[in-house]
Amino acid sequence: MLDLAIIGGGPAGLTAGLYATRGGLKNVTMFEMGMPGGQITGSSEIENYPGQSGLMTGMELMENWPKQCQQFGLKHEMNQVSQVTKEGDIFTLTLIDGTKQEAKSVLLATGSVPRRAGFEGEDKFFGRGISTCATCDGFFYKGKEVALIGGGDSALEEAVYLAKLCSKVYLVHRRDTYRAAPSTIEHMKACENIEEVTNVTVEEVYGDNMGVTGLKVKEKESGDIRDLPVPGVFVFVGRDVLSDSLKQEDGSYLCDVNEQTEVIVDLKMRTNVPGLYAAGDVRIDAAKQVVCAAADGATAAVDIIEYLG
Ligand code: NAP
């Protein structure tokens, strides 16, 4: 029986593990199917983590976290939790291999995954020229032209990163104003090899047996179609939270969630189910920042220690 089961090994899960074990909990396991670090390890440029000096990659930022967070006894199990249920005061985690694990408390810190934009060819060419990770795949397009879809912080930051590797980046956005922070917009506009293709919808990404060879966009006002013959398309159109493990047999969720299935929590990261917490990007109103996710994890752990008495 675990005192605390942490689901997810990003900044929220790791920090919760650090605070829970350092705060005296003996039996704490973090379930993370991959290497701890979370989605931020796919980011290529970070400049707003307090205390950092200069630009860092997500990998560099997270490098020392697992070791520090595990030094007080946090265990890492490389496994995926497919469902969380509760009977009486005890939670049962069903793992992907069918095995079960009981726990007195649970923290969901599963974050989110890249959203699909929904254009023709997206599923067909995903992984064959369409990517959602510039740090992972940008290198394949060194010296070539690429297109990038989206107008938020992720899109513009990754456009700036790709502009350093690629000969040209077409920044394809459905409006002519961006959601990204003003300084990020400034960085993007300073890149001479980024061409803004705004007020367009993506009609289709096309290709052949080898992968993507281009995309067609439609100008909203004129209806004109423009062809961008690129071998790579990067999609950054937001993210969907990973809260499916809270789904019960009857399709309901173990605790209250909103329409986007983000977990509803209070200021102590408590859900409406005693002993069940959520932290980081998976919760409502998340600022989607590493520093905020880490703070959520710490906040939750402090209350979990009190809950377990
Ligand atoms: P986001 O802010 O939700 O932006 C998504 C962008 O994709 C929007 O510009 C949106 O267009 C566009 N879009 C959405 N669906 C689309 C579709 N089907 N087809 C074409 N375009 C579509 O997502 P994000 O950039 O991933 O950022 C998520 C959160 O993380 C934000 O809160 C952001 O501030 C934060 N973040 C922060 C940093 C940082 O602080 N350094 C870095 C990355 C992310 P519209 O604008 O027209 O809706």
mmCIF file of C-alpha atoms and ligand atoms in Angstrom:
data_model
loop_
_atom_site.group_PDB
_atom_site.id
_atom_site.type_symbol
_atom_site.label_atom_id
_atom_site.label_comp_id
_atom_site.label_asym_id
_atom_site.label_seq_id
_atom_site.Cartn_x
_atom_site.Cartn_y
_atom_site.Cartn_z
ATOM 1 C CA MET A 1 0.000 0.000 0.000
ATOM 2 C CA LEU A 2 1.484 3.324 -1.066
ATOM 3 C CA ASP A 3 1.081 6.460 1.032
ATOM 4 C CA LEU A 4 1.058 8.440 -2.182
ATOM 5 C CA ALA A 5 0.926 7.466 -5.839
ATOM 6 C CA ILE A 6 2.078 10.246 -8.157
ATOM 7 C CA ILE A 7 1.005 9.839 -11.771
ATOM 8 C CA GLY A 8 3.341 11.703 -14.120
ATOM 9 C CA GLY A 9 7.006 12.653 -13.864
ATOM 10 C CA GLY A 10 7.122 16.245 -15.091
ATOM 11 C CA PRO A 11 7.875 19.306 -12.946
ATOM 12 C CA ALA A 12 4.620 18.891 -10.929
ATOM 13 C CA GLY A 13 5.061 15.171 -10.191
ATOM 14 C CA LEU A 14 8.764 15.418 -9.425
ATOM 15 C CA THR A 15 8.353 18.373 -7.076
ATOM 16 C CA ALA A 16 5.440 16.689 -5.287
ATOM 17 C CA GLY A 17 7.675 13.648 -4.820
ATOM 18 C CA LEU A 18 10.459 15.791 -3.397
ATOM 19 C CA TYR A 19 8.176 17.572 -0.914
ATOM 20 C CA ALA A 20 6.252 14.433 0.065
ATOM 21 C CA THR A 21 9.324 12.313 0.814
ATOM 22 C CA ARG A 22 11.315 15.125 2.395
ATOM 23 C CA GLY A 23 8.190 15.885 4.442
ATOM 24 C CA GLY A 24 8.259 12.394 5.902
ATOM 25 C CA LEU A 25 6.113 10.144 3.703
ATOM 26 C CA LYS A 26 7.842 6.778 3.420
ATOM 27 C CA ASN A 27 6.094 5.028 0.616
ATOM 28 C CA VAL A 28 5.813 7.293 -2.407
ATOM 29 C CA THR A 29 5.962 6.061 -5.993
ATOM 30 C CA MET A 30 5.927 8.180 -9.124
ATOM 31 C CA PHE A 31 4.518 6.392 -12.169
ATOM 32 C CA GLU A 32 6.137 7.757 -15.307
ATOM 33 C CA MET A 33 6.320 5.630 -18.415
ATOM 34 C CA GLY A 34 9.257 7.509 -19.917
ATOM 35 C CA MET A 35 12.214 9.331 -18.463
ATOM 36 C CA PRO A 36 11.188 11.893 -15.824
ATOM 37 C CA GLY A 37 11.232 15.502 -16.999
ATOM 38 C CA GLY A 38 7.888 15.952 -18.715
ATOM 39 C CA GLN A 39 6.747 17.812 -21.820
ATOM 40 C CA ILE A 40 9.097 20.730 -21.207
ATOM 41 C CA THR A 41 12.017 18.505 -22.254
ATOM 42 C CA GLY A 42 10.704 18.951 -25.829
ATOM 43 C CA SER A 43 11.079 22.753 -25.626
ATOM 44 C CA SER A 44 14.037 24.227 -27.391
ATOM 45 C CA GLU A 45 14.254 27.667 -25.809
ATOM 46 C CA ILE A 46 13.440 28.663 -22.224
ATOM 47 C CA GLU A 47 14.270 32.049 -20.802
ATOM 48 C CA ASN A 48 11.654 32.556 -18.073
ATOM 49 C CA TYR A 49 12.497 30.020 -15.377
ATOM 50 C CA PRO A 50 13.457 32.078 -12.296
ATOM 51 C CA GLY A 51 17.157 31.972 -11.535
ATOM 52 C CA GLN A 52 18.308 30.662 -14.892
ATOM 53 C CA SER A 53 21.012 32.555 -16.709
ATOM 54 C CA GLY A 54 20.641 32.785 -20.461
ATOM 55 C CA LEU A 55 18.673 30.641 -22.865
ATOM 56 C CA MET A 56 18.309 26.954 -21.988
ATOM 57 C CA THR A 57 16.698 23.954 -23.625
ATOM 58 C CA GLY A 58 14.030 22.032 -21.716
ATOM 59 C CA MET A 59 16.439 19.098 -21.426
ATOM 60 C CA GLU A 60 19.057 21.315 -19.796
ATOM 61 C CA LEU A 61 16.513 22.821 -17.391
ATOM 62 C CA MET A 62 15.253 19.421 -16.222
ATOM 63 C CA GLU A 63 18.606 17.583 -16.161
ATOM 64 C CA ASN A 64 19.130 17.684 -12.383
ATOM 65 C CA TRP A 65 15.512 17.468 -11.242
ATOM 66 C CA PRO A 66 15.025 13.667 -11.071
ATOM 67 C CA LYS A 67 18.186 13.114 -9.023
ATOM 68 C CA GLN A 68 17.351 15.896 -6.570
ATOM 69 C CA CYS A 69 13.710 14.860 -6.270
ATOM 70 C CA GLN A 70 14.554 11.198 -5.699
ATOM 71 C CA GLN A 71 17.203 11.707 -3.025
ATOM 72 C CA PHE A 72 14.713 11.476 -0.133
ATOM 73 C CA GLY A 73 13.223 8.160 -1.203
ATOM 74 C CA LEU A 74 10.840 8.868 -4.078
ATOM 75 C CA LYS A 75 10.581 5.730 -6.203
ATOM 76 C CA HIS A 76 10.136 5.852 -9.961
ATOM 77 C CA GLU A 77 8.158 3.100 -11.643
ATOM 78 C CA MET A 78 8.348 3.075 -15.438
ATOM 79 C CA ASN A 79 4.752 2.179 -16.013
ATOM 80 C CA GLN A 80 1.573 3.705 -17.287
ATOM 81 C CA VAL A 81 -1.511 4.058 -15.113
ATOM 82 C CA SER A 82 -4.605 3.369 -17.171
ATOM 83 C CA GLN A 83 -7.267 3.839 -14.478
ATOM 84 C CA VAL A 84 -7.709 5.164 -10.950
ATOM 85 C CA THR A 85 -10.686 4.036 -8.861
ATOM 86 C CA LYS A 86 -11.586 4.495 -5.198
ATOM 87 C CA GLU A 87 -13.389 2.256 -2.741
ATOM 88 C CA GLY A 88 -13.792 3.411 0.840
ATOM 89 C CA ASP A 89 -10.623 5.345 1.663
ATOM 90 C CA ILE A 90 -8.374 3.372 -0.684
ATOM 91 C CA PHE A 91 -7.461 4.127 -4.286
ATOM 92 C CA THR A 92 -6.649 1.374 -6.762
ATOM 93 C CA LEU A 93 -4.412 2.107 -9.731
ATOM 94 C CA THR A 94 -4.709 -0.250 -12.685
ATOM 95 C CA LEU A 95 -1.495 -0.297 -14.673
ATOM 96 C CA ILE A 96 -1.277 -0.812 -18.427
ATOM 97 C CA ASP A 97 -0.086 -4.412 -17.920
ATOM 98 C CA GLY A 98 -3.209 -5.162 -15.846
ATOM 99 C CA THR A 99 -1.476 -5.204 -12.437
ATOM 100 C CA LYS A 100 -2.990 -3.229 -9.585
ATOM 101 C CA GLN A 101 -1.479 -0.912 -6.982
ATOM 102 C CA GLU A 102 -3.258 0.400 -3.910
ATOM 103 C CA ALA A 103 -2.618 3.844 -2.459
ATOM 104 C CA LYS A 104 -3.944 6.026 0.343
ATOM 105 C CA SER A 105 -3.662 9.169 -1.776
ATOM 106 C CA VAL A 106 -3.161 9.975 -5.450
ATOM 107 C CA LEU A 107 -1.754 13.003 -7.269
ATOM 108 C CA LEU A 108 -2.543 13.296 -10.960
ATOM 109 C CA ALA A 109 0.262 15.234 -12.671
ATOM 110 C CA THR A 110 -0.065 13.871 -16.178
ATOM 111 C CA GLY A 111 0.110 17.165 -18.092
ATOM 112 C CA SER A 112 -1.013 17.321 -21.681
ATOM 113 C CA VAL A 113 -0.245 16.208 -25.232
ATOM 114 C CA PRO A 114 -0.045 18.205 -28.476
ATOM 115 C CA ARG A 115 -3.432 18.812 -30.069
ATOM 116 C CA ARG A 116 -4.100 17.861 -33.690
ATOM 117 C CA ALA A 117 -5.149 20.782 -35.904
ATOM 118 C CA GLY A 118 -7.564 18.690 -37.949
ATOM 119 C CA PHE A 119 -6.472 19.406 -41.559
ATOM 120 C CA GLU A 120 -6.420 16.877 -44.385
ATOM 121 C CA GLY A 121 -3.277 14.782 -44.430
ATOM 122 C CA GLU A 122 -2.432 15.397 -40.759
ATOM 123 C CA ASP A 123 -2.947 11.825 -39.573
ATOM 124 C CA LYS A 124 -1.564 10.321 -42.790
ATOM 125 C CA PHE A 125 1.755 12.182 -42.590
ATOM 126 C CA PHE A 126 2.148 12.404 -38.817
ATOM 127 C CA GLY A 127 5.698 11.245 -38.096
ATOM 128 C CA ARG A 128 6.518 11.330 -41.836
ATOM 129 C CA GLY A 129 7.074 15.046 -42.239
ATOM 130 C CA ILE A 130 4.558 16.358 -39.720
ATOM 131 C CA SER A 131 5.965 16.873 -36.246
ATOM 132 C CA THR A 132 5.015 18.491 -32.939
ATOM 133 C CA CYS A 133 8.589 18.701 -31.627
ATOM 134 C CA ALA A 134 11.102 21.106 -33.158
ATOM 135 C CA THR A 135 13.966 20.040 -30.884
ATOM 136 C CA CYS A 136 13.407 16.392 -31.807
ATOM 137 C CA ASP A 137 12.899 16.765 -35.559
ATOM 138 C CA GLY A 138 14.193 20.208 -36.572
ATOM 139 C CA PHE A 139 17.600 18.779 -37.390
ATOM 140 C CA PHE A 140 16.145 16.711 -40.266
ATOM 141 C CA TYR A 141 15.327 19.983 -42.036
ATOM 142 C CA LYS A 142 18.677 21.686 -41.626
ATOM 143 C CA GLY A 143 19.143 24.126 -44.532
ATOM 144 C CA LYS A 144 15.643 23.396 -45.877
ATOM 145 C CA GLU A 145 12.342 25.275 -45.827
ATOM 146 C CA VAL A 146 9.639 24.260 -43.342
ATOM 147 C CA ALA A 147 6.164 25.428 -42.368
ATOM 148 C CA LEU A 148 4.921 25.828 -38.826
ATOM 149 C CA ILE A 149 1.253 26.117 -37.861
ATOM 150 C CA GLY A 150 -0.017 28.076 -34.834
ATOM 151 C CA GLY A 151 0.057 31.507 -33.245
ATOM 152 C CA GLY A 152 0.692 30.911 -29.534
ATOM 153 C CA ASP A 153 3.861 30.972 -27.417
ATOM 154 C CA SER A 154 4.846 27.441 -28.445
ATOM 155 C CA ALA A 155 4.482 28.164 -32.169
ATOM 156 C CA LEU A 156 6.449 31.392 -32.116
ATOM 157 C CA GLU A 157 9.208 30.107 -29.819
ATOM 158 C CA GLU A 158 9.699 27.027 -31.949
ATOM 159 C CA ALA A 159 9.582 29.138 -35.138
ATOM 160 C CA VAL A 160 12.509 31.175 -33.790
ATOM 161 C CA TYR A 161 14.365 27.953 -32.972
ATOM 162 C CA LEU A 162 13.725 26.468 -36.418
ATOM 163 C CA ALA A 163 14.742 29.718 -38.122
ATOM 164 C CA LYS A 164 18.278 29.117 -36.823
ATOM 165 C CA LEU A 165 18.410 25.667 -38.454
ATOM 166 C CA CYS A 166 16.299 26.021 -41.560
ATOM 167 C CA SER A 167 16.736 28.225 -44.601
ATOM 168 C CA LYS A 168 13.189 29.540 -44.221
ATOM 169 C CA VAL A 169 10.203 29.116 -41.897
ATOM 170 C CA TYR A 170 6.671 29.848 -43.080
ATOM 171 C CA LEU A 171 4.692 30.753 -39.957
ATOM 172 C CA VAL A 172 1.135 29.784 -40.857
ATOM 173 C CA HIS A 173 -1.572 31.260 -38.621
ATOM 174 C CA ARG A 174 -5.337 31.492 -38.963
ATOM 175 C CA ARG A 175 -5.544 35.093 -37.714
ATOM 176 C CA ASP A 176 -3.263 38.140 -38.064
ATOM 177 C CA THR A 177 -2.669 38.638 -34.339
ATOM 178 C CA TYR A 178 -0.825 36.261 -32.082
ATOM 179 C CA ARG A 179 -1.525 34.878 -28.618
ATOM 180 C CA ALA A 180 2.191 34.726 -27.787
ATOM 181 C CA ALA A 181 3.863 37.083 -25.297
ATOM 182 C CA PRO A 182 5.002 40.448 -26.756
ATOM 183 C CA SER A 183 8.708 39.645 -26.306
ATOM 184 C CA THR A 184 8.263 36.338 -28.151
ATOM 185 C CA ILE A 185 6.492 38.128 -31.016
ATOM 186 C CA GLU A 186 9.419 40.571 -31.120
ATOM 187 C CA HIS A 187 11.955 37.706 -31.321
ATOM 188 C CA MET A 188 9.968 36.123 -34.138
ATOM 189 C CA LYS A 189 9.661 39.376 -36.097
ATOM 190 C CA ALA A 190 13.416 39.912 -35.812
ATOM 191 C CA CYS A 191 14.112 36.679 -37.726
ATOM 192 C CA GLU A 192 14.619 37.588 -41.358
ATOM 193 C CA ASN A 193 13.950 34.068 -42.610
ATOM 194 C CA ILE A 194 10.505 33.737 -40.998
ATOM 195 C CA GLU A 195 7.695 34.613 -43.384
ATOM 196 C CA GLU A 196 4.346 35.214 -41.715
ATOM 197 C CA VAL A 197 1.497 33.620 -43.637
ATOM 198 C CA THR A 198 -1.508 34.911 -41.711
ATOM 199 C CA ASN A 199 -5.281 34.899 -42.079
ATOM 200 C CA VAL A 200 -5.188 31.521 -43.773
ATOM 201 C CA THR A 201 -6.602 28.078 -43.160
ATOM 202 C CA VAL A 202 -4.634 24.945 -43.899
ATOM 203 C CA GLU A 203 -6.403 23.120 -46.710
ATOM 204 C CA GLU A 204 -4.171 20.112 -46.972
ATOM 205 C CA VAL A 205 -0.728 18.697 -46.305
ATOM 206 C CA TYR A 206 0.288 16.493 -49.199
ATOM 207 C CA GLY A 207 3.151 14.201 -50.024
ATOM 208 C CA ASP A 208 4.274 10.901 -51.469
ATOM 209 C CA ASN A 209 5.550 7.567 -50.186
ATOM 210 C CA MET A 210 8.613 9.267 -48.716
ATOM 211 C CA GLY A 211 6.588 11.784 -46.706
ATOM 212 C CA VAL A 212 5.451 15.407 -46.870
ATOM 213 C CA THR A 213 6.213 17.456 -49.972
ATOM 214 C CA GLY A 214 4.094 20.524 -49.242
ATOM 215 C CA LEU A 215 0.963 22.147 -47.933
ATOM 216 C CA LYS A 216 -1.823 24.246 -49.375
ATOM 217 C CA VAL A 217 -3.273 27.171 -47.491
ATOM 218 C CA LYS A 218 -6.372 29.197 -48.326
ATOM 219 C CA GLU A 219 -6.394 32.941 -47.808
ATOM 220 C CA LYS A 220 -9.464 33.752 -45.770
ATOM 221 C CA GLU A 221 -10.423 37.002 -47.504
ATOM 222 C CA SER A 222 -9.723 36.234 -51.165
ATOM 223 C CA GLY A 223 -10.201 32.470 -51.043
ATOM 224 C CA ASP A 224 -6.954 32.133 -53.025
ATOM 225 C CA ILE A 225 -4.948 28.951 -52.537
ATOM 226 C CA ARG A 226 -1.229 29.255 -51.918
ATOM 227 C CA ASP A 227 1.113 26.322 -52.273
ATOM 228 C CA LEU A 228 4.087 26.017 -49.911
ATOM 229 C CA PRO A 229 6.381 23.238 -51.217
ATOM 230 C CA VAL A 230 8.111 22.200 -47.968
ATOM 231 C CA PRO A 231 9.290 18.768 -46.761
ATOM 232 C CA GLY A 232 8.448 19.466 -43.099
ATOM 233 C CA VAL A 233 5.412 20.809 -41.232
ATOM 234 C CA PHE A 234 5.424 21.550 -37.499
ATOM 235 C CA VAL A 235 2.105 21.846 -35.676
ATOM 236 C CA PHE A 236 1.745 23.869 -32.449
ATOM 237 C CA VAL A 237 -1.967 24.520 -31.993
ATOM 238 C CA GLY A 238 -2.357 23.946 -28.252
ATOM 239 C CA ARG A 239 -2.527 20.900 -26.049
ATOM 240 C CA ASP A 240 -5.118 18.456 -24.627
ATOM 241 C CA VAL A 241 -4.910 17.377 -20.996
ATOM 242 C CA LEU A 242 -4.318 13.755 -20.057
ATOM 243 C CA SER A 243 -7.039 12.951 -17.537
ATOM 244 C CA ASP A 244 -8.384 9.747 -19.093
ATOM 245 C CA SER A 245 -7.091 7.619 -16.220
ATOM 246 C CA LEU A 246 -9.834 9.147 -14.047
ATOM 247 C CA LYS A 247 -12.532 7.693 -16.318
ATOM 248 C CA GLN A 248 -14.665 5.051 -14.614
ATOM 249 C CA GLU A 249 -16.376 2.032 -16.176
ATOM 250 C CA ASP A 250 -19.616 3.991 -16.724
ATOM 251 C CA GLY A 251 -17.784 6.814 -18.569
ATOM 252 C CA SER A 252 -17.996 9.290 -15.681
ATOM 253 C CA TYR A 253 -14.862 10.769 -14.087
ATOM 254 C CA LEU A 254 -13.701 9.867 -10.595
ATOM 255 C CA CYS A 255 -13.759 13.563 -9.645
ATOM 256 C CA ASP A 256 -15.166 16.760 -11.107
ATOM 257 C CA VAL A 257 -13.639 17.890 -14.422
ATOM 258 C CA ASN A 258 -14.597 20.749 -16.759
ATOM 259 C CA GLU A 259 -15.660 20.548 -20.416
ATOM 260 C CA GLN A 260 -12.056 20.135 -21.585
ATOM 261 C CA THR A 261 -11.669 17.367 -18.953
ATOM 262 C CA GLU A 262 -9.258 19.550 -16.975
ATOM 263 C CA VAL A 263 -9.382 18.495 -13.322
ATOM 264 C CA ILE A 264 -11.187 20.908 -11.012
ATOM 265 C CA VAL A 265 -9.101 21.631 -7.909
ATOM 266 C CA ASP A 266 -9.055 24.155 -5.081
ATOM 267 C CA LEU A 267 -6.080 26.275 -4.042
ATOM 268 C CA LYS A 268 -4.522 23.258 -2.259
ATOM 269 C CA MET A 269 -4.811 21.191 -5.459
ATOM 270 C CA ARG A 270 -7.558 19.059 -3.853
ATOM 271 C CA THR A 271 -10.254 17.596 -6.083
ATOM 272 C CA ASN A 272 -13.743 17.006 -4.703
ATOM 273 C CA VAL A 273 -12.681 13.434 -3.840
ATOM 274 C CA PRO A 274 -10.761 13.266 -0.521
ATOM 275 C CA GLY A 275 -7.179 12.098 -1.064
ATOM 276 C CA LEU A 276 -7.219 12.796 -4.825
ATOM 277 C CA TYR A 277 -5.180 15.775 -6.033
ATOM 278 C CA ALA A 278 -4.191 17.239 -9.413
ATOM 279 C CA ALA A 279 -1.230 19.497 -10.230
ATOM 280 C CA GLY A 280 0.336 21.164 -13.252
ATOM 281 C CA ASP A 281 -1.148 21.474 -16.737
ATOM 282 C CA VAL A 282 -3.845 18.832 -16.128
ATOM 283 C CA ARG A 283 -5.731 21.057 -13.685
ATOM 284 C CA ILE A 284 -8.134 23.921 -14.405
ATOM 285 C CA ASP A 285 -6.709 27.405 -14.900
ATOM 286 C CA ALA A 286 -3.129 26.134 -15.186
ATOM 287 C CA ALA A 287 -0.715 28.872 -16.239
ATOM 288 C CA LYS A 288 1.199 26.170 -18.160
ATOM 289 C CA GLN A 289 4.586 27.202 -16.866
ATOM 290 C CA VAL A 290 7.259 24.950 -15.348
ATOM 291 C CA VAL A 291 7.516 27.145 -12.269
ATOM 292 C CA CYS A 292 3.746 26.983 -11.712
ATOM 293 C CA ALA A 293 3.585 23.213 -12.198
ATOM 294 C CA ALA A 294 6.403 22.743 -9.696
ATOM 295 C CA ALA A 295 4.637 25.028 -7.222
ATOM 296 C CA ASP A 296 1.400 23.048 -7.679
ATOM 297 C CA GLY A 297 3.282 19.853 -6.884
ATOM 298 C CA ALA A 298 4.720 21.342 -3.699
ATOM 299 C CA THR A 299 1.331 22.746 -2.661
ATOM 300 C CA ALA A 300 -0.355 19.382 -3.185
ATOM 301 C CA ALA A 301 2.342 17.458 -1.294
ATOM 302 C CA VAL A 302 2.107 19.745 1.729
ATOM 303 C CA ASP A 303 -1.645 19.113 1.940
ATOM 304 C CA ILE A 304 -1.301 15.380 1.247
ATOM 305 C CA ILE A 305 1.021 15.048 4.258
ATOM 306 C CA GLU A 306 -1.672 16.705 6.383
ATOM 307 C CA TYR A 307 -4.434 14.563 4.820
ATOM 308 C CA LEU A 308 -2.578 11.350 5.671
ATOM 309 C CA GLY A 309 -2.053 12.621 9.225
HETATM 310 P P1 NAP B 1 -2.186 28.250 -27.376
HETATM 311 O O1 NAP B 1 -1.692 29.426 -26.612
HETATM 312 O O2 NAP B 1 -3.531 27.706 -27.066
HETATM 313 O O3 NAP B 1 -2.107 28.652 -28.915
HETATM 314 C C1 NAP B 1 -2.582 27.774 -29.898
HETATM 315 C C2 NAP B 1 -2.490 28.483 -31.241
HETATM 316 O O4 NAP B 1 -2.878 27.563 -32.244
HETATM 317 C C3 NAP B 1 -3.409 29.698 -31.334
HETATM 318 O O5 NAP B 1 -2.743 30.736 -32.001
HETATM 319 C C4 NAP B 1 -4.593 29.177 -32.134
HETATM 320 O O6 NAP B 1 -5.145 30.150 -32.961
HETATM 321 C C5 NAP B 1 -3.950 28.108 -32.991
HETATM 322 N N1 NAP B 1 -4.890 27.026 -33.278
HETATM 323 C C6 NAP B 1 -5.640 26.323 -32.413
HETATM 324 N N2 NAP B 1 -6.332 25.358 -33.031
HETATM 325 C C7 NAP B 1 -6.004 25.470 -34.343
HETATM 326 C C8 NAP B 1 -6.383 24.746 -35.490
HETATM 327 N N3 NAP B 1 -7.238 23.723 -35.428
HETATM 328 N N4 NAP B 1 -5.847 25.108 -36.690
HETATM 329 C C9 NAP B 1 -4.980 26.137 -36.761
HETATM 330 N N5 NAP B 1 -4.571 26.865 -35.700
HETATM 331 C C10 NAP B 1 -5.084 26.520 -34.504
HETATM 332 O O7 NAP B 1 -1.185 26.988 -27.273
HETATM 333 P P2 NAP B 1 0.401 26.906 -26.943
HETATM 334 O O8 NAP B 1 1.176 27.841 -27.774
HETATM 335 O O9 NAP B 1 0.711 25.447 -26.997
HETATM 336 O O10 NAP B 1 0.487 27.395 -25.442
HETATM 337 C C11 NAP B 1 -0.276 26.710 -24.439
HETATM 338 C C12 NAP B 1 -0.076 27.438 -23.113
HETATM 339 O O11 NAP B 1 1.274 27.289 -22.695
HETATM 340 C C13 NAP B 1 -0.341 28.941 -23.200
HETATM 341 O O12 NAP B 1 -0.931 29.340 -21.996
HETATM 342 C C14 NAP B 1 1.047 29.543 -23.329
HETATM 343 O O13 NAP B 1 1.136 30.863 -22.868
HETATM 344 C C15 NAP B 1 1.869 28.565 -22.504
HETATM 345 N N6 NAP B 1 3.261 28.558 -22.981
HETATM 346 C C16 NAP B 1 4.116 29.421 -22.412
HETATM 347 C C17 NAP B 1 5.436 29.480 -22.812
HETATM 348 C C18 NAP B 1 6.358 30.432 -22.144
HETATM 349 O O14 NAP B 1 5.941 31.137 -21.236
HETATM 350 N N7 NAP B 1 7.619 30.531 -22.516
HETATM 351 C C19 NAP B 1 5.887 28.652 -23.844
HETATM 352 C C20 NAP B 1 4.977 27.797 -24.452
HETATM 353 C C21 NAP B 1 3.656 27.754 -24.019
HETATM 354 P P3 NAP B 1 -6.010 31.372 -32.364
HETATM 355 O O15 NAP B 1 -5.010 32.302 -31.770
HETATM 356 O O16 NAP B 1 -6.715 31.912 -33.555
HETATM 357 O O17 NAP B 1 -6.944 30.765 -31.359
#
